[in-house]
PDB file of C-alpha atoms in Angstrom:
ATOM      1  CA  UNK A   3     -84.734 -23.619   5.338  1.00  0.00           C
ATOM      2  CA  UNK A   4     -86.083 -20.325   4.063  1.00  0.00           C
ATOM      3  CA  UNK A   5     -88.101 -21.059   0.831  1.00  0.00           C
ATOM      4  CA  UNK A   6     -86.888 -17.769  -0.630  1.00  0.00           C
ATOM      5  CA  UNK A   7     -83.070 -18.350   0.168  1.00  0.00           C
ATOM      6  CA  UNK A   8     -80.472 -18.075  -2.554  1.00  0.00           C
ATOM      7  CA  UNK A   9     -80.877 -20.921  -5.077  1.00  0.00           C
ATOM      8  CA  UNK A  10     -77.491 -22.581  -4.482  1.00  0.00           C
ATOM      9  CA  UNK A  11     -78.280 -22.882  -0.797  1.00  0.00           C
ATOM     10  CA  UNK A  12     -81.716 -24.412  -1.536  1.00  0.00           C
ATOM     11  CA  UNK A  13     -80.408 -26.822  -4.168  1.00  0.00           C
ATOM     12  CA  UNK A  14     -77.617 -28.134  -1.993  1.00  0.00           C
ATOM     13  CA  UNK A  15     -79.868 -28.758   0.938  1.00  0.00           C
ATOM     14  CA  UNK A  16     -82.454 -30.369  -1.259  1.00  0.00           C
ATOM     15  CA  UNK A  17     -79.829 -32.559  -2.838  1.00  0.00           C
ATOM     16  CA  UNK A  18     -78.462 -33.710   0.491  1.00  0.00           C
ATOM     17  CA  UNK A  19     -82.041 -34.347   1.869  1.00  0.00           C
ATOM     18  CA  UNK A  20     -82.989 -36.448  -1.215  1.00  0.00           C
ATOM     19  CA  UNK A  21     -79.601 -38.435  -0.916  1.00  0.00           C
ATOM     20  CA  UNK A  22     -80.052 -39.269   2.718  1.00  0.00           C
ATOM     21  CA  UNK A  23     -83.743 -39.793   2.801  1.00  0.00           C
ATOM     22  CA  UNK A  24     -84.535 -36.906   4.874  1.00  0.00           C
ATOM     23  CA  UNK A  25     -87.471 -34.444   4.902  1.00  0.00           C
ATOM     24  CA  UNK A  26     -86.815 -30.838   3.897  1.00  0.00           C
ATOM     25  CA  UNK A  27     -89.082 -28.220   5.299  1.00  0.00           C
ATOM     26  CA  UNK A  28     -89.329 -25.066   3.171  1.00  0.00           C
ATOM     27  CA  UNK A  29     -90.469 -22.217   5.444  1.00  0.00           C
ATOM     28  CA  UNK A  30     -92.716 -19.729   3.705  1.00  0.00           C
ATOM     29  CA  UNK A  31     -90.902 -16.264   3.658  1.00  0.00           C
ATOM     30  CA  UNK A  32     -92.159 -12.816   2.693  1.00  0.00           C
ATOM     31  CA  UNK A  33     -90.327 -11.717  -0.506  1.00  0.00           C
ATOM     32  CA  UNK A  34     -89.581  -8.251   0.749  1.00  0.00           C
ATOM     33  CA  UNK A  35     -89.604  -8.499   4.500  1.00  0.00           C
ATOM     34  CA  UNK A  36     -87.721 -11.800   4.949  1.00  0.00           C
ATOM     35  CA  UNK A  37     -88.381 -14.756   7.158  1.00  0.00           C
ATOM     36  CA  UNK A  38     -90.689 -14.341   9.988  1.00  0.00           C
ATOM     37  CA  UNK A  39     -89.263 -15.977  13.123  1.00  0.00           C
ATOM     38  CA  UNK A  40     -92.687 -17.013  14.300  1.00  0.00           C
ATOM     39  CA  UNK A  41     -92.719 -19.390  11.301  1.00  0.00           C
ATOM     40  CA  UNK A  42     -89.386 -20.812  12.234  1.00  0.00           C
ATOM     41  CA  UNK A  43     -90.336 -21.162  15.849  1.00  0.00           C
ATOM     42  CA  UNK A  44     -93.476 -23.143  14.941  1.00  0.00           C
ATOM     43  CA  UNK A  45     -91.541 -25.508  12.599  1.00  0.00           C
ATOM     44  CA  UNK A  46     -88.912 -26.195  15.086  1.00  0.00           C
ATOM     45  CA  UNK A  47     -89.210 -29.616  17.083  1.00  0.00           C
ATOM     46  CA  UNK A  48     -87.155 -32.517  18.149  1.00  0.00           C
ATOM     47  CA  UNK A  49     -87.157 -33.948  14.654  1.00  0.00           C
ATOM     48  CA  UNK A  50     -85.222 -31.034  13.233  1.00  0.00           C
ATOM     49  CA  UNK A  51     -81.506 -31.501  12.982  1.00  0.00           C
ATOM     50  CA  UNK A  52     -80.322 -28.644  10.835  1.00  0.00           C
ATOM     51  CA  UNK A  53     -81.458 -25.158   9.998  1.00  0.00           C
ATOM     52  CA  UNK A  54     -79.863 -23.406   6.874  1.00  0.00           C
ATOM     53  CA  UNK A  55     -80.368 -19.618   6.667  1.00  0.00           C
ATOM     54  CA  UNK A  56     -78.892 -16.495   5.112  1.00  0.00           C
ATOM     55  CA  UNK A  57     -78.237 -13.770   7.552  1.00  0.00           C
ATOM     56  CA  UNK A  58     -79.090 -11.287   4.842  1.00  0.00           C
ATOM     57  CA  UNK A  59     -81.625 -11.908   2.175  1.00  0.00           C
ATOM     58  CA  UNK A  60     -80.096 -11.811  -1.324  1.00  0.00           C
ATOM     59  CA  UNK A  61     -83.200 -10.229  -2.837  1.00  0.00           C
ATOM     60  CA  UNK A  62     -84.470  -7.686  -0.303  1.00  0.00           C
ATOM     61  CA  UNK A  63     -81.545  -7.354   2.106  1.00  0.00           C
ATOM     62  CA  UNK A  64     -83.694  -8.314   5.164  1.00  0.00           C
ATOM     63  CA  UNK A  65     -81.516  -8.903   8.138  1.00  0.00           C
ATOM     64  CA  UNK A  66     -82.237 -11.740  10.558  1.00  0.00           C
ATOM     65  CA  UNK A  67     -81.534 -11.747  14.230  1.00  0.00           C
ATOM     66  CA  UNK A  68     -78.667 -14.350  14.449  1.00  0.00           C
ATOM     67  CA  UNK A  69     -78.701 -14.846  18.174  1.00  0.00           C
ATOM     68  CA  UNK A  70     -82.452 -15.364  18.493  1.00  0.00           C
ATOM     69  CA  UNK A  71     -82.449 -17.854  15.598  1.00  0.00           C
ATOM     70  CA  UNK A  72     -79.544 -19.796  17.235  1.00  0.00           C
ATOM     71  CA  UNK A  73     -81.282 -19.769  20.521  1.00  0.00           C
ATOM     72  CA  UNK A  74     -84.559 -21.152  18.965  1.00  0.00           C
ATOM     73  CA  UNK A  75     -82.739 -23.950  17.076  1.00  0.00           C
ATOM     74  CA  UNK A  76     -80.372 -24.999  19.940  1.00  0.00           C
ATOM     75  CA  UNK A  77     -83.496 -25.229  22.273  1.00  0.00           C
ATOM     76  CA  UNK A  78     -84.664 -28.178  20.246  1.00  0.00           C
ATOM     77  CA  UNK A  79     -81.209 -29.704  19.645  1.00  0.00           C
ATOM     78  CA  UNK A  80     -80.761 -28.472  16.089  1.00  0.00           C
ATOM     79  CA  UNK A  81     -77.653 -26.958  14.492  1.00  0.00           C
ATOM     80  CA  UNK A  82     -77.643 -23.775  12.296  1.00  0.00           C
ATOM     81  CA  UNK A  83     -75.531 -23.337   9.179  1.00  0.00           C
ATOM     82  CA  UNK A  84     -75.373 -19.520   8.417  1.00  0.00           C
ATOM     83  CA  UNK A  85     -74.715 -18.048   5.096  1.00  0.00           C
ATOM     84  CA  UNK A  86     -73.120 -14.596   5.650  1.00  0.00           C
ATOM     85  CA  UNK A  87     -72.213 -13.873   1.979  1.00  0.00           C
ATOM     86  CA  UNK A  88     -74.427 -10.673   1.936  1.00  0.00           C
ATOM     87  CA  UNK A  89     -73.390  -9.612   5.384  1.00  0.00           C
ATOM     88  CA  UNK A  90     -69.634 -10.055   5.670  1.00  0.00           C
ATOM     89  CA  UNK A  91     -67.988  -6.598   5.174  1.00  0.00           C
ATOM     90  CA  UNK A  92     -71.235  -4.662   5.374  1.00  0.00           C
ATOM     91  CA  UNK A  93     -72.647  -5.359   8.916  1.00  0.00           C
ATOM     92  CA  UNK A  94     -70.788  -6.335  11.946  1.00  0.00           C
ATOM     93  CA  UNK A  95     -71.285 -10.080  12.587  1.00  0.00           C
ATOM     94  CA  UNK A  96     -70.153 -11.485  15.978  1.00  0.00           C
ATOM     95  CA  UNK A  97     -70.379 -15.322  15.284  1.00  0.00           C
ATOM     96  CA  UNK A  98     -69.116 -16.387  18.705  1.00  0.00           C
ATOM     97  CA  UNK A  99     -71.140 -13.852  20.545  1.00  0.00           C
ATOM     98  CA  UNK A 100     -74.351 -14.751  18.794  1.00  0.00           C
ATOM     99  CA  UNK A 101     -73.733 -18.456  19.613  1.00  0.00           C
ATOM    100  CA  UNK A 102     -73.154 -19.580  15.935  1.00  0.00           C
ATOM    101  CA  UNK A 103     -71.729 -22.971  15.344  1.00  0.00           C
ATOM    102  CA  UNK A 104     -71.353 -23.043  11.573  1.00  0.00           C
ATOM    103  CA  UNK A 105     -71.072 -20.434   8.859  1.00  0.00           C
ATOM    104  CA  UNK A 106     -70.010 -20.009   5.308  1.00  0.00           C
ATOM    105  CA  UNK A 107     -69.585 -17.004   2.987  1.00  0.00           C
ATOM    106  CA  UNK A 108     -67.968 -15.531   0.064  1.00  0.00           C
ATOM    107  CA  UNK A 109     -65.437 -12.622  -0.380  1.00  0.00           C
ATOM    108  CA  UNK A 110     -66.644 -11.318  -3.768  1.00  0.00           C
ATOM    109  CA  UNK A 111     -69.301  -8.995  -2.386  1.00  0.00           C
ATOM    110  CA  UNK A 112     -68.670  -6.354   0.340  1.00  0.00           C
ATOM    111  CA  UNK A 113     -65.204  -7.875   1.058  1.00  0.00           C
ATOM    112  CA  UNK A 114     -64.117  -6.514  -2.542  1.00  0.00           C
ATOM    113  CA  UNK A 115     -62.805  -9.792  -3.833  1.00  0.00           C
ATOM    114  CA  UNK A 116     -64.345  -9.883  -7.188  1.00  0.00           C
ATOM    115  CA  UNK A 117     -65.321 -12.988  -9.345  1.00  0.00           C
ATOM    116  CA  UNK A 118     -63.330 -16.163  -8.475  1.00  0.00           C
ATOM    117  CA  UNK A 119     -62.265 -14.902  -5.068  1.00  0.00           C
ATOM    118  CA  UNK A 120     -62.179 -17.474  -2.269  1.00  0.00           C
ATOM    119  CA  UNK A 121     -65.053 -18.670  -0.072  1.00  0.00           C
ATOM    120  CA  UNK A 122     -64.634 -19.115   3.676  1.00  0.00           C
ATOM    121  CA  UNK A 123     -66.246 -21.093   6.407  1.00  0.00           C
ATOM    122  CA  UNK A 124     -66.458 -20.892  10.234  1.00  0.00           C
ATOM    123  CA  UNK A 125     -66.705 -23.953  12.495  1.00  0.00           C
ATOM    124  CA  UNK A 126     -66.893 -23.353  16.306  1.00  0.00           C
ATOM    125  CA  UNK A 127     -63.681 -24.599  17.935  1.00  0.00           C
ATOM    126  CA  UNK A 128     -65.199 -27.387  19.919  1.00  0.00           C
ATOM    127  CA  UNK A 129     -66.804 -28.884  16.803  1.00  0.00           C
ATOM    128  CA  UNK A 130     -63.861 -28.824  14.594  1.00  0.00           C
ATOM    129  CA  UNK A 131     -62.596 -32.228  15.706  1.00  0.00           C
ATOM    130  CA  UNK A 132     -66.106 -33.866  15.699  1.00  0.00           C
ATOM    131  CA  UNK A 133     -67.344 -32.837  12.227  1.00  0.00           C
ATOM    132  CA  UNK A 134     -66.327 -34.013   8.787  1.00  0.00           C
ATOM    133  CA  UNK A 135     -67.243 -32.536   5.650  1.00  0.00           C
ATOM    134  CA  UNK A 136     -68.378 -34.872   2.925  1.00  0.00           C
ATOM    135  CA  UNK A 137     -65.518 -34.450   0.387  1.00  0.00           C
ATOM    136  CA  UNK A 138     -62.443 -36.002   1.934  1.00  0.00           C
ATOM    137  CA  UNK A 139     -59.436 -34.286   0.360  1.00  0.00           C
ATOM    138  CA  UNK A 140     -55.718 -34.554   0.482  1.00  0.00           C
ATOM    139  CA  UNK A 141     -55.252 -31.091   2.120  1.00  0.00           C
ATOM    140  CA  UNK A 142     -57.262 -32.074   5.134  1.00  0.00           C
ATOM    141  CA  UNK A 143     -55.285 -35.206   5.679  1.00  0.00           C
ATOM    142  CA  UNK A 144     -52.948 -35.819   8.667  1.00  0.00           C
ATOM    143  CA  UNK A 145     -49.503 -36.574   7.456  1.00  0.00           C
ATOM    144  CA  UNK A 146     -50.432 -35.126   4.053  1.00  0.00           C
ATOM    145  CA  UNK A 147     -47.042 -36.160   2.371  1.00  0.00           C
ATOM    146  CA  UNK A 148     -47.125 -39.674   3.644  1.00  0.00           C
ATOM    147  CA  UNK A 149     -49.779 -40.470   1.129  1.00  0.00           C
ATOM    148  CA  UNK A 150     -51.444 -42.857   3.465  1.00  0.00           C
ATOM    149  CA  UNK A 151     -53.931 -45.466   2.265  1.00  0.00           C
ATOM    150  CA  UNK A 152     -56.951 -44.054   4.359  1.00  0.00           C
ATOM    151  CA  UNK A 153     -58.338 -40.734   5.274  1.00  0.00           C
ATOM    152  CA  UNK A 154     -57.282 -39.574   8.672  1.00  0.00           C
ATOM    153  CA  UNK A 155     -58.223 -35.825   9.033  1.00  0.00           C
ATOM    154  CA  UNK A 156     -56.138 -33.429  11.100  1.00  0.00           C
ATOM    155  CA  UNK A 157     -58.002 -32.342  14.270  1.00  0.00           C
ATOM    156  CA  UNK A 158     -58.365 -28.637  13.529  1.00  0.00           C
ATOM    157  CA  UNK A 159     -60.225 -26.317  10.997  1.00  0.00           C
ATOM    158  CA  UNK A 160     -57.728 -27.506   8.298  1.00  0.00           C
ATOM    159  CA  UNK A 161     -59.691 -30.772   8.007  1.00  0.00           C
ATOM    160  CA  UNK A 162     -62.255 -28.895   5.940  1.00  0.00           C
ATOM    161  CA  UNK A 163     -59.743 -28.148   3.211  1.00  0.00           C
ATOM    162  CA  UNK A 164     -59.919 -30.346   0.058  1.00  0.00           C
ATOM    163  CA  UNK A 165     -57.421 -29.559  -2.429  1.00  0.00           C
ATOM    164  CA  UNK A 166     -54.823 -26.896  -3.449  1.00  0.00           C
ATOM    165  CA  UNK A 167     -56.037 -23.374  -2.407  1.00  0.00           C
ATOM    166  CA  UNK A 168     -56.508 -20.850  -5.088  1.00  0.00           C
ATOM    167  CA  UNK A 169     -53.244 -19.039  -4.316  1.00  0.00           C
ATOM    168  CA  UNK A 170     -53.588 -16.162  -6.879  1.00  0.00           C
ATOM    169  CA  UNK A 171     -57.048 -15.366  -5.498  1.00  0.00           C
ATOM    170  CA  UNK A 172     -55.890 -15.586  -1.985  1.00  0.00           C
ATOM    171  CA  UNK A 173     -53.143 -13.103  -2.834  1.00  0.00           C
ATOM    172  CA  UNK A 174     -55.586 -10.713  -4.286  1.00  0.00           C
ATOM    173  CA  UNK A 175     -58.080 -10.830  -1.567  1.00  0.00           C
ATOM    174  CA  UNK A 176     -55.378  -9.870   1.053  1.00  0.00           C
ATOM    175  CA  UNK A 177     -55.219  -6.133   0.177  1.00  0.00           C
ATOM    176  CA  UNK A 178     -58.973  -6.022  -0.256  1.00  0.00           C
ATOM    177  CA  UNK A 179     -59.585  -7.359   3.370  1.00  0.00           C
ATOM    178  CA  UNK A 180     -56.925  -4.845   4.606  1.00  0.00           C
ATOM    179  CA  UNK A 181     -58.989  -2.081   3.235  1.00  0.00           C
ATOM    180  CA  UNK A 182     -61.996  -3.293   5.068  1.00  0.00           C
ATOM    181  CA  UNK A 183     -60.011  -3.649   8.318  1.00  0.00           C
ATOM    182  CA  UNK A 184     -58.536  -0.119   7.919  1.00  0.00           C
ATOM    183  CA  UNK A 185     -61.927   1.334   7.466  1.00  0.00           C
ATOM    184  CA  UNK A 186     -63.507  -0.677  10.309  1.00  0.00           C
ATOM    185  CA  UNK A 187     -66.909  -2.377  10.154  1.00  0.00           C
ATOM    186  CA  UNK A 188     -68.500   0.218  12.530  1.00  0.00           C
ATOM    187  CA  UNK A 189     -67.620   3.097  10.153  1.00  0.00           C
ATOM    188  CA  UNK A 190     -68.759   0.993   7.109  1.00  0.00           C
ATOM    189  CA  UNK A 191     -72.109   0.207   8.700  1.00  0.00           C
ATOM    190  CA  UNK A 192     -72.621   3.890   9.688  1.00  0.00           C
ATOM    191  CA  UNK A 193     -72.027   5.083   6.091  1.00  0.00           C
ATOM    192  CA  UNK A 194     -74.131   2.233   4.743  1.00  0.00           C
ATOM    193  CA  UNK A 195     -77.057   3.376   6.753  1.00  0.00           C
ATOM    194  CA  UNK A 196     -76.673   6.973   5.627  1.00  0.00           C
ATOM    195  CA  UNK A 197     -76.560   5.898   1.997  1.00  0.00           C
ATOM    196  CA  UNK A 198     -79.526   3.786   2.653  1.00  0.00           C
ATOM    197  CA  UNK A 199     -81.575   6.647   4.019  1.00  0.00           C
ATOM    198  CA  UNK A 200     -80.696   8.904   1.111  1.00  0.00           C
ATOM    199  CA  UNK A 201     -81.603   6.187  -1.429  1.00  0.00           C
ATOM    200  CA  UNK A 202     -84.849   5.668   0.413  1.00  0.00           C
ATOM    201  CA  UNK A 203     -85.779   9.353   0.427  1.00  0.00           C
ATOM    202  CA  UNK A 204     -84.998   9.904  -3.145  1.00  0.00           C
ATOM    203  CA  UNK A 205     -86.807   6.693  -4.249  1.00  0.00           C
ATOM    204  CA  UNK A 206     -89.867   7.842  -2.296  1.00  0.00           C
ATOM    205  CA  UNK A 207     -89.761  11.438  -3.751  1.00  0.00           C
ATOM    206  CA  UNK A 208     -88.757  10.539  -7.411  1.00  0.00           C
ATOM    207  CA  UNK A 209     -89.657   6.837  -8.150  1.00  0.00           C
ATOM    208  CA  UNK A 210     -92.813   6.134  -6.052  1.00  0.00           C
ATOM    209  CA  UNK A 211     -94.873   8.525  -8.317  1.00  0.00           C
ATOM    210  CA  UNK A 212     -93.604   6.501 -11.378  1.00  0.00           C
ATOM    211  CA  UNK A 213     -94.954   3.230 -10.083  1.00  0.00           C
ATOM    212  CA  UNK A 214     -92.177   1.928  -8.022  1.00  0.00           C
ATOM    213  CA  UNK A 215     -92.602   0.783  -4.366  1.00  0.00           C
ATOM    214  CA  UNK A 216     -90.005  -0.321  -1.845  1.00  0.00           C
ATOM    215  CA  UNK A 217     -89.256  -4.130  -1.872  1.00  0.00           C
ATOM    216  CA  UNK A 218     -86.868  -3.968   1.149  1.00  0.00           C
ATOM    217  CA  UNK A 219     -87.517  -3.551   4.864  1.00  0.00           C
ATOM    218  CA  UNK A 220     -87.476   0.048   6.120  1.00  0.00           C
ATOM    219  CA  UNK A 221     -85.726   1.660   7.800  1.00  0.00           C
ATOM    220  CA  UNK A 222     -82.190   0.785   6.557  1.00  0.00           C
ATOM    221  CA  UNK A 223     -81.338  -0.634  10.015  1.00  0.00           C
ATOM    222  CA  UNK A 224     -83.538  -3.639   9.175  1.00  0.00           C
ATOM    223  CA  UNK A 225     -81.340  -4.323   6.068  1.00  0.00           C
ATOM    224  CA  UNK A 226     -78.074  -6.103   5.844  1.00  0.00           C
ATOM    225  CA  UNK A 227     -75.802  -3.559   4.481  1.00  0.00           C
ATOM    226  CA  UNK A 228     -78.375  -0.639   5.221  1.00  0.00           C
ATOM    227  CA  UNK A 229     -77.561   0.550   1.628  1.00  0.00           C
ATOM    228  CA  UNK A 230     -79.018  -2.649  -0.030  1.00  0.00           C
ATOM    229  CA  UNK A 231     -82.222  -1.453  -1.663  1.00  0.00           C
ATOM    230  CA  UNK A 232     -84.747  -3.297  -3.730  1.00  0.00           C
ATOM    231  CA  UNK A 233     -87.586  -1.602  -5.589  1.00  0.00           C
ATOM    232  CA  UNK A 234     -90.597  -3.303  -7.246  1.00  0.00           C
ATOM    233  CA  UNK A 235     -91.938  -2.128 -10.558  1.00  0.00           C
ATOM    234  CA  UNK A 236     -93.986  -4.185 -13.055  1.00  0.00           C
ATOM    235  CA  UNK A 237     -91.575  -3.373 -15.800  1.00  0.00           C
ATOM    236  CA  UNK A 238     -88.361  -3.761 -13.698  1.00  0.00           C
ATOM    237  CA  UNK A 239     -86.702  -6.007 -16.267  1.00  0.00           C
ATOM    238  CA  UNK A 240     -87.168  -3.672 -19.154  1.00  0.00           C
ATOM    239  CA  UNK A 241     -85.981  -0.713 -16.874  1.00  0.00           C
ATOM    240  CA  UNK A 242     -82.906  -2.690 -15.752  1.00  0.00           C
ATOM    241  CA  UNK A 243     -81.960  -3.110 -19.348  1.00  0.00           C
ATOM    242  CA  UNK A 244     -82.549   0.542 -20.265  1.00  0.00           C
ATOM    243  CA  UNK A 245     -80.664   1.859 -17.192  1.00  0.00           C
ATOM    244  CA  UNK A 246     -77.506  -0.189 -18.241  1.00  0.00           C
ATOM    245  CA  UNK A 247     -77.679   0.770 -21.889  1.00  0.00           C
ATOM    246  CA  UNK A 248     -78.920   4.391 -21.815  1.00  0.00           C
ATOM    247  CA  UNK A 249     -78.087   5.656 -18.350  1.00  0.00           C
ATOM    248  CA  UNK A 250     -74.968   3.752 -17.359  1.00  0.00           C
ATOM    249  CA  UNK A 251     -76.587   2.701 -14.194  1.00  0.00           C
ATOM    250  CA  UNK A 252     -75.974  -0.904 -13.276  1.00  0.00           C
ATOM    251  CA  UNK A 253     -78.635  -2.590 -11.172  1.00  0.00           C
ATOM    252  CA  UNK A 254     -79.404  -6.322 -10.602  1.00  0.00           C
ATOM    253  CA  UNK A 255     -82.768  -7.601 -11.686  1.00  0.00           C
ATOM    254  CA  UNK A 256     -84.350 -10.231  -9.333  1.00  0.00           C
ATOM    255  CA  UNK A 257     -87.493 -12.107  -9.987  1.00  0.00           C
ATOM    256  CA  UNK A 258     -90.279 -11.230  -9.655  1.00  0.00           C
ATOM    257  CA  UNK A 259     -90.222  -7.726 -11.027  1.00  0.00           C
ATOM    258  CA  UNK A 260     -87.576  -6.270  -8.624  1.00  0.00           C
ATOM    259  CA  UNK A 261     -84.544  -3.999  -9.154  1.00  0.00           C
ATOM    260  CA  UNK A 262     -81.818  -4.511  -6.617  1.00  0.00           C
ATOM    261  CA  UNK A 263     -79.376  -1.645  -6.024  1.00  0.00           C
ATOM    262  CA  UNK A 264     -76.195  -2.499  -4.196  1.00  0.00           C
ATOM    263  CA  UNK A 265     -74.327   0.583  -2.726  1.00  0.00           C
ATOM    264  CA  UNK A 266     -70.956  -0.539  -1.306  1.00  0.00           C
ATOM    265  CA  UNK A 267     -70.101   1.957   1.415  1.00  0.00           C
ATOM    266  CA  UNK A 268     -66.415   1.764   0.726  1.00  0.00           C
ATOM    267  CA  UNK A 269     -66.557   2.891  -2.859  1.00  0.00           C
ATOM    268  CA  UNK A 270     -69.954   4.703  -3.364  1.00  0.00           C
ATOM    269  CA  UNK A 271     -70.374   8.396  -2.859  1.00  0.00           C
ATOM    270  CA  UNK A 272     -73.464  10.200  -1.817  1.00  0.00           C
ATOM    271  CA  UNK A 273     -73.336  12.042  -5.006  1.00  0.00           C
ATOM    272  CA  UNK A 274     -73.453   8.729  -6.906  1.00  0.00           C
ATOM    273  CA  UNK A 275     -76.631   7.679  -5.199  1.00  0.00           C
ATOM    274  CA  UNK A 276     -78.181  11.107  -6.183  1.00  0.00           C
ATOM    275  CA  UNK A 277     -77.000  10.846  -9.760  1.00  0.00           C
ATOM    276  CA  UNK A 278     -78.040   7.146 -10.149  1.00  0.00           C
ATOM    277  CA  UNK A 279     -81.621   7.591  -8.801  1.00  0.00           C
ATOM    278  CA  UNK A 280     -81.977  10.858 -10.925  1.00  0.00           C
ATOM    279  CA  UNK A 281     -81.116   8.902 -13.978  1.00  0.00           C
ATOM    280  CA  UNK A 282     -83.571   6.169 -13.024  1.00  0.00           C
ATOM    281  CA  UNK A 283     -86.411   8.694 -12.698  1.00  0.00           C
ATOM    282  CA  UNK A 284     -85.510  10.203 -16.089  1.00  0.00           C
ATOM    283  CA  UNK A 285     -85.365   6.839 -17.874  1.00  0.00           C
ATOM    284  CA  UNK A 286     -88.804   5.805 -16.418  1.00  0.00           C
ATOM    285  CA  UNK A 287     -90.513   9.245 -16.886  1.00  0.00           C
ATOM    286  CA  UNK A 288     -89.271   9.424 -20.389  1.00  0.00           C
ATOM    287  CA  UNK A 289     -90.573   5.889 -21.174  1.00  0.00           C
ATOM    288  CA  UNK A 290     -87.107   4.917 -22.614  1.00  0.00           C
ATOM    289  CA  UNK A 291     -87.411   1.435 -21.369  1.00  0.00           C
ATOM    290  CA  UNK A 292     -90.691   0.629 -23.208  1.00  0.00           C
ATOM    291  CA  UNK A 293     -89.004  -0.850 -26.326  1.00  0.00           C
ATOM    292  CA  UNK A 294     -86.815  -3.129 -24.398  1.00  0.00           C
ATOM    293  CA  UNK A 295     -87.789  -6.808 -24.551  1.00  0.00           C
ATOM    294  CA  UNK A 296     -89.751  -8.288 -21.735  1.00  0.00           C
ATOM    295  CA  UNK A 297     -87.432 -11.216 -21.397  1.00  0.00           C
ATOM    296  CA  UNK A 298     -87.073 -12.401 -17.710  1.00  0.00           C
ATOM    297  CA  UNK A 299     -89.994 -10.172 -16.514  1.00  0.00           C
ATOM    298  CA  UNK A 300     -92.442 -12.973 -16.036  1.00  0.00           C
ATOM    299  CA  UNK A 301     -89.960 -15.786 -14.839  1.00  0.00           C
ATOM    300  CA  UNK A 302     -90.939 -16.867 -11.401  1.00  0.00           C
TER     301      UNK A 302
END
């Protein structure tokens, strides 16, 4: 797996490998540019059974070539589990067309679900009756209300269910997904790229002279949402705090020393991008962040 993948993914795979006495290979990955496929290619051999990767990097927004990764892994008999959390709703993803077998994701990012919204998974149809997830739950059982003594999973995708679904969250996500469907991913992607180009241009003109540098691949086509932009600054944590408190601009801080700006195409206007980066410029130029605590700035 990618050594720079989101912590939850890394910790789960680490735990499974330790539990089963398997060897976990952490592929070195460039913080801002993402995983180099040559590094993946050189690590793949007949001993590899599973590759776990995020389609879009949570930190930089770097976008992988799903079809190429699948081809590389399948050539040595390995399966790939894709995390599409930072891709779903922002960039068109053709799981079947790209040869994907397994994928997971969340709905609380570009699918508008918000905290507590449901996760989802994809299992290629021909694998659904052959795979079992490790938590055998009542909702995946054949003859559920017969309360049988042993686990006998249903043959389809329902076997991956565990317990009662979060009905309120499912009800809330329905209109959110309808909005994405109405807009269409092609239009969402196109606007995201335009937002990203504007953000790149403004950051270059206004923020680079103030000690910032891009920490995402350029141009925006190389990023998952296009409008996902990360910027490096040695005082990024202080700046992040000052932006929220003084300028009402909410960014994410990501170690080490990076501000992550997520511009959702469905709800973000071009004038919002202009105003936010102008406020960032003013906060840094005026030194308003200098009194903020260093805090997380040196956590690695």
